[in-house]
Short mmCIF file of C-alpha atoms and ligand atoms in Angstrom, two decimals:
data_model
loop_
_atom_site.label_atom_id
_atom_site.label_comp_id
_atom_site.label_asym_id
_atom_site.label_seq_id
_atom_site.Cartn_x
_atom_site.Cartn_y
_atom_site.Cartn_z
CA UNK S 109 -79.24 -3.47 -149.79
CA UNK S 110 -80.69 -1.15 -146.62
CA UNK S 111 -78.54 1.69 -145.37
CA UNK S 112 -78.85 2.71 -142.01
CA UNK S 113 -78.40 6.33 -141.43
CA UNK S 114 -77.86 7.69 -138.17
CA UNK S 115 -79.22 11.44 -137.68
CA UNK S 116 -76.67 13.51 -136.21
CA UNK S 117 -79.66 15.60 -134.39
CA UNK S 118 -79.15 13.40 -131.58
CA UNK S 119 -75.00 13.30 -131.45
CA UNK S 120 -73.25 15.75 -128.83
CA UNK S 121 -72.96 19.19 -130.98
CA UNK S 122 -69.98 19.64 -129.11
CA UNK S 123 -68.40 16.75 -130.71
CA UNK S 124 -69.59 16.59 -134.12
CA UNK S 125 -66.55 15.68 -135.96
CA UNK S 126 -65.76 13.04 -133.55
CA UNK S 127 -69.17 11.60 -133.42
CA UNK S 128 -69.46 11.38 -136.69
CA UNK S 129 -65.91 9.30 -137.17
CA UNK S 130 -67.41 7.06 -134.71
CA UNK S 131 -70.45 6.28 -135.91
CA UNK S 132 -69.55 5.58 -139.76
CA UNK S 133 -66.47 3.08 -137.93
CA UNK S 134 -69.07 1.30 -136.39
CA UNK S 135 -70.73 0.20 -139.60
CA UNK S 136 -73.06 3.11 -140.55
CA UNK S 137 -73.62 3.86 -143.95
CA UNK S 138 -74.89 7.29 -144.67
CA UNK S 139 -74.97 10.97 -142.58
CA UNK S 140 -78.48 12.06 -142.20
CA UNK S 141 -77.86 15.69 -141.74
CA UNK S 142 -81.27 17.48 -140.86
CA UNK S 143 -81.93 21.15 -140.96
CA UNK S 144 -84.55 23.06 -139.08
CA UNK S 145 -85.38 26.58 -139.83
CA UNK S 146 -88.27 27.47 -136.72
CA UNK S 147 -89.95 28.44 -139.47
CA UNK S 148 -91.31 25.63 -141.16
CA UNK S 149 -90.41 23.56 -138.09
CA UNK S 150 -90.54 24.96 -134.52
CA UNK S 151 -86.87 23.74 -134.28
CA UNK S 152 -83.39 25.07 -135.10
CA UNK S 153 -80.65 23.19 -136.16
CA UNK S 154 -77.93 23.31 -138.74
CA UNK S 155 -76.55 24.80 -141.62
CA UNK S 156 -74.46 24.51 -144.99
CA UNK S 157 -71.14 25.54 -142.98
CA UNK S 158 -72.45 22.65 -140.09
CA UNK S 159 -72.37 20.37 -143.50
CA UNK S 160 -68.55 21.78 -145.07
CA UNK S 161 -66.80 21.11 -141.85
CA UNK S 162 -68.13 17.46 -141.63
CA UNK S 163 -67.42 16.89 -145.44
CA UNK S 164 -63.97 15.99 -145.12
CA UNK S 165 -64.17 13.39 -142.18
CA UNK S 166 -66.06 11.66 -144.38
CA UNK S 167 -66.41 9.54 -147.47
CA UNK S 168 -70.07 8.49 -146.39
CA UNK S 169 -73.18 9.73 -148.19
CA UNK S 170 -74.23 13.64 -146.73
CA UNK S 171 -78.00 13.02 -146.34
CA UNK S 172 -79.52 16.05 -146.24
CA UNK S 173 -83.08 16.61 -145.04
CA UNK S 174 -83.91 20.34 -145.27
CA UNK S 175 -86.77 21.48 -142.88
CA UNK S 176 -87.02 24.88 -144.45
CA UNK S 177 -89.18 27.14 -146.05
CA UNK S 178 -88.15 28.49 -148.37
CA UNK S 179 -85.81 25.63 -149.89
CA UNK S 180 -84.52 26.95 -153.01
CA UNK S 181 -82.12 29.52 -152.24
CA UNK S 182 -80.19 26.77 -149.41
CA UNK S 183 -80.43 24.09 -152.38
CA UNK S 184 -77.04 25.92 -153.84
CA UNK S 185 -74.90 25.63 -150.58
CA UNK S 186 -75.53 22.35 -149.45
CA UNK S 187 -74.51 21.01 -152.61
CA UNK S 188 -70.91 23.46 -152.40
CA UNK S 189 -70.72 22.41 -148.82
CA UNK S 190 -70.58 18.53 -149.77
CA UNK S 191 -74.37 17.08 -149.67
CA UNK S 192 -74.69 14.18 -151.90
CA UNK S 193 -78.57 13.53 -151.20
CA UNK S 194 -81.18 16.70 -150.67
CA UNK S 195 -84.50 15.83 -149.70
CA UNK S 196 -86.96 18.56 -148.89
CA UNK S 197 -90.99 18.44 -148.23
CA UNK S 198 -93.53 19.25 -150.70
CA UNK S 199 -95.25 21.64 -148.88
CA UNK S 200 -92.35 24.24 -148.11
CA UNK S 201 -91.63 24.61 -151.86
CA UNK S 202 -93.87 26.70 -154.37
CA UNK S 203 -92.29 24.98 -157.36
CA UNK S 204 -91.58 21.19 -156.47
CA UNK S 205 -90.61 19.84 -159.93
CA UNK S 206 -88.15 22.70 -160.26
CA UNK S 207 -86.78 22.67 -156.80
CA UNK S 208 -86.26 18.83 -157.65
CA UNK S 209 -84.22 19.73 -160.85
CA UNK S 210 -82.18 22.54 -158.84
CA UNK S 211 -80.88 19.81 -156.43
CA UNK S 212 -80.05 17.65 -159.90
CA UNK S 213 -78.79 20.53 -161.56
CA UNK S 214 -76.47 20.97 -158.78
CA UNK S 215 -74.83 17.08 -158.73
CA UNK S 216 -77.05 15.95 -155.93
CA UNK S 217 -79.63 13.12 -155.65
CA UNK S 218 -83.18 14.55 -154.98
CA UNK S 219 -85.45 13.54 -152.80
CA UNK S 220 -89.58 14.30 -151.39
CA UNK S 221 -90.60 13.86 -147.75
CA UNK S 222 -93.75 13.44 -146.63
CA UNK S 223 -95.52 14.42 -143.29
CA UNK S 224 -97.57 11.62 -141.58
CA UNK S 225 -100.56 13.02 -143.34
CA UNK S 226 -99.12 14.14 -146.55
CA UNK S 227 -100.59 12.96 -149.20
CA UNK S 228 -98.78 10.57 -151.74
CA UNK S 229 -99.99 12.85 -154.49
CA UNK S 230 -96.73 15.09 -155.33
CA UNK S 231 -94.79 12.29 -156.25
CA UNK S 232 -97.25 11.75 -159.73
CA UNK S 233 -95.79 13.84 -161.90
CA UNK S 234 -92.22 13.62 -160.68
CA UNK S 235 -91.52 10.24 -160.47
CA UNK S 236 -88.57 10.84 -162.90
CA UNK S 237 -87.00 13.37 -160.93
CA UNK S 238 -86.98 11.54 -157.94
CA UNK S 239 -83.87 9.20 -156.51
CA UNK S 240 -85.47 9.08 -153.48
CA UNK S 241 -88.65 9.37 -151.21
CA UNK S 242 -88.70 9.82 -147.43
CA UNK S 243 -91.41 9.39 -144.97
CA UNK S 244 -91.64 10.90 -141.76
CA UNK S 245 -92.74 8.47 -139.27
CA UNK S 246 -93.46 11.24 -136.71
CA UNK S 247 -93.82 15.19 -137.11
CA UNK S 248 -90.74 16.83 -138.29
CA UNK S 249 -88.76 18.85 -135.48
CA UNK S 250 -87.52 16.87 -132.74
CA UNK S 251 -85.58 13.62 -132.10
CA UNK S 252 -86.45 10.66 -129.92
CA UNK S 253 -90.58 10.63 -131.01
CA UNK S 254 -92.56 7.94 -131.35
CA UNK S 255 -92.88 5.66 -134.15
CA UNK S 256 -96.87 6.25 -135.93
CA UNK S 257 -97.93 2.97 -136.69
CA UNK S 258 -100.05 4.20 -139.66
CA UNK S 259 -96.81 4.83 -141.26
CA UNK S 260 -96.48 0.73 -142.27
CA UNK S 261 -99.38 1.48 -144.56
CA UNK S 262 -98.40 4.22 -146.01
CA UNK S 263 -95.11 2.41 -146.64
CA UNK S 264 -96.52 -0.43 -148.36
CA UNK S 265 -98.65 2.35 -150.65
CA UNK S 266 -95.57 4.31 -151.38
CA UNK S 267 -93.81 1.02 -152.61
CA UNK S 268 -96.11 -0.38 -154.48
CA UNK S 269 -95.74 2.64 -156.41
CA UNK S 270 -92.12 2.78 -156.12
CA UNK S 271 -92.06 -0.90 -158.04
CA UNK S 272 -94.67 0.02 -160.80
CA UNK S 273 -92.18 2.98 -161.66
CA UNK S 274 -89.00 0.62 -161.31
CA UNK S 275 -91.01 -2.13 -163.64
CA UNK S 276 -92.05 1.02 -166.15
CA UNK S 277 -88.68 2.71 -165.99
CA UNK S 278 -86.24 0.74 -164.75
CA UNK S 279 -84.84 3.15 -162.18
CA UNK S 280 -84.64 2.26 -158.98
CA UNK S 281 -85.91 5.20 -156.25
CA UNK S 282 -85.04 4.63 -152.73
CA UNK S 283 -87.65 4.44 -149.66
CA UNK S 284 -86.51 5.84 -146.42
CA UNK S 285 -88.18 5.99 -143.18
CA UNK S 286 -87.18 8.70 -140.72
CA UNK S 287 -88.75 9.18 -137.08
CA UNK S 288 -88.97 6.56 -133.97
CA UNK S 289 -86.88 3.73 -135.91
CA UNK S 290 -85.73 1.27 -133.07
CA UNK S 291 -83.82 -2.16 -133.22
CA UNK S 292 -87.30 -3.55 -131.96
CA UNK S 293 -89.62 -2.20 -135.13
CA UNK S 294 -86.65 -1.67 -137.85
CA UNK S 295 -87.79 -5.19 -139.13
CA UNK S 296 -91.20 -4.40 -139.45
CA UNK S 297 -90.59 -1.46 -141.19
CA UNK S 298 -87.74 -3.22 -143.85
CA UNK S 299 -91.00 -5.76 -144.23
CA UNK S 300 -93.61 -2.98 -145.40
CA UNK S 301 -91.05 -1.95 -148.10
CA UNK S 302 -88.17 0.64 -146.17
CA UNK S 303 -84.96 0.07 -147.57
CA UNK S 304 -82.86 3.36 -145.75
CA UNK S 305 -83.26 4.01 -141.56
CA UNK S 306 -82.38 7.18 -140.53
CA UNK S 307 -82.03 6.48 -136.46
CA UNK S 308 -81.26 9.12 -134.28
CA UNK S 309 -81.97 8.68 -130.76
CA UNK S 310 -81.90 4.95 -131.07
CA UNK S 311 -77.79 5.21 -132.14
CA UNK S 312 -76.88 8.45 -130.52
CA UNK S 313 -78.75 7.70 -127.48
CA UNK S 314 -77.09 4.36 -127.48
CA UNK S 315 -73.98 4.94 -125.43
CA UNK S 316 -72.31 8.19 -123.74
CA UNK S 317 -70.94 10.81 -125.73
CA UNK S 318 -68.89 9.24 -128.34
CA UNK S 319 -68.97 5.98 -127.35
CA UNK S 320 -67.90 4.19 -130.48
CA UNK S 321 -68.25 0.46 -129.28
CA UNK S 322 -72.69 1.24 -127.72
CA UNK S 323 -72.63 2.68 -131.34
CA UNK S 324 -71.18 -0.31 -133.33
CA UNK S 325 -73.43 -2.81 -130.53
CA UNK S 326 -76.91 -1.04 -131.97
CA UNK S 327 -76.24 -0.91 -135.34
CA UNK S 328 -74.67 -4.28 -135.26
CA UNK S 329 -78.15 -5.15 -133.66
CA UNK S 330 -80.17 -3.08 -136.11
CA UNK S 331 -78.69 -5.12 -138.85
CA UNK S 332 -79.40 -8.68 -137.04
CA UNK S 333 -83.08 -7.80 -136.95
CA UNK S 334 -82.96 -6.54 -140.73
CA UNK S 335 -81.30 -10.02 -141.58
CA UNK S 336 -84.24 -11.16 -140.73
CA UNK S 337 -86.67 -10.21 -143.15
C1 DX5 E 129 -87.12 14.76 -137.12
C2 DX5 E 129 -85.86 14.45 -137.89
C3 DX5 E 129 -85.33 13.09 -137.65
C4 DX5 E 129 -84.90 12.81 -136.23
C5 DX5 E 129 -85.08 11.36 -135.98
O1 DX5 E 129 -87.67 15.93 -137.60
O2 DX5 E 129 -86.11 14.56 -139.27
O3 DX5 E 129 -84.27 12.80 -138.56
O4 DX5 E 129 -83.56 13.13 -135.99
O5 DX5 E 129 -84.81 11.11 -134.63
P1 DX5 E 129 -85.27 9.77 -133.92
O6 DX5 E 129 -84.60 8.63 -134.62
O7 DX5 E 129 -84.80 9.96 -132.53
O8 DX5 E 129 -86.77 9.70 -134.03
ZN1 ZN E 130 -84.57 13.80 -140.71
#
């Protein structure tokens, strides 16, 4: 029931393909694939042809976290290139319930992220477009951050909501947390309602370039603490 999803932000570029064979054989479950614009983030990253050449070392869920502004026009070539989940934030689209039925349209699960102080607003009117909902648990840009504490709150908020829909509805939308997840907090954060990790830093960062067994020793550990809860 939680999915931990390394972010490939923090693997060795230089080694992608390999990197990410390693970490899915040491137990993760899902690609978090994110993709900076230095537009709407002062970072660049990765694109849709990044995404197509990672597609077929894979059977793992393509998480895609788009970064952009605009979103729309990428929404198109992430799903040709092989993303199974698009998430993109609020704020960087004009039209949010139709950039949420693009991504549908398209075969892919849709998803909102919010900003640390983002409200929890833009979710009322979509809930039924929505598979998933991500919060950022530091500003979006950079790896290796640290972990806001307010974010537990906000977590708790955004699944109470999450349940009253599932009770209404029954649908099931998915929480993730992104941002400073660690095998010392990832407990705390499965407590106040998190069911998918993205970890970047904490796997990547783990062992030397494509070390498989420091990667299957963290997540091994990530999933001790979440047995936990
Ligand atoms: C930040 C990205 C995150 C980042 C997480 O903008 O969205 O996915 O890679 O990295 P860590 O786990 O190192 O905080
Ligand atoms: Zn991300």
């Amino acid at each position: 029931m939680y999915r931990i999803a390394p972010s490939i932000l923090s693997a060795n570029f230089a080694k992608l393909g390999e990197e990410v064979g390693n970490v899915i054989s040491a137990g993760a479950d899902w690609i978090h694939f994110d993709v900076m614009d230095n537009h709407y983030v002062p970072n660049l990253t990765i694109g849709p042809m990044v995404c197509e050449a990672i597609r077929p070392l894979t059977q793992a869920t393509i998480d895609v976290h788009l970064m952009v502004r605009p979103v729309d026009r990428l929404v198109p070539d992430f799903a040709k290139a092989g993303a199974n989940v698009i998430t993109f934030h609020p704020e960087a689209s004009d039209h949010v319930d139709r950039t949420l039925g693009l991504i549908r349209d398209q075969g892919c699960k849709a998803g909102l992220v919010f900003n640390p102080a983002t409200p929890l607003d833009y979710m009322d009117y979509v809930m039924d477009k929505l598979d998933i909902v991500l919060l950022m648990s530091v500003n979006p840009g950079f790896g290796g951050q640290k972990f806001i504490p307010a974010t537990l709150d906000k977590l708790r908020a955004t699944k109470g909501r999450l349940d009253a829909y599932e009770k209404a509805s029954g649908r099931k939308i998915m929480l993730e947390i992104d941002g400073g997840v660690k095998t010392d907090n990832i407990a705390d954060i499965a407590r106040a309602g998190a069911d998918t990790f993205v970890a970047g830093s904490a796997v990547f960062g783990a062992g030397k370039d494509s070390d498989r067994n420091r990667y299957d020793s963290v997540i091994a550990a990530m999933r001790a603490e979440l047995s936990k809860v």
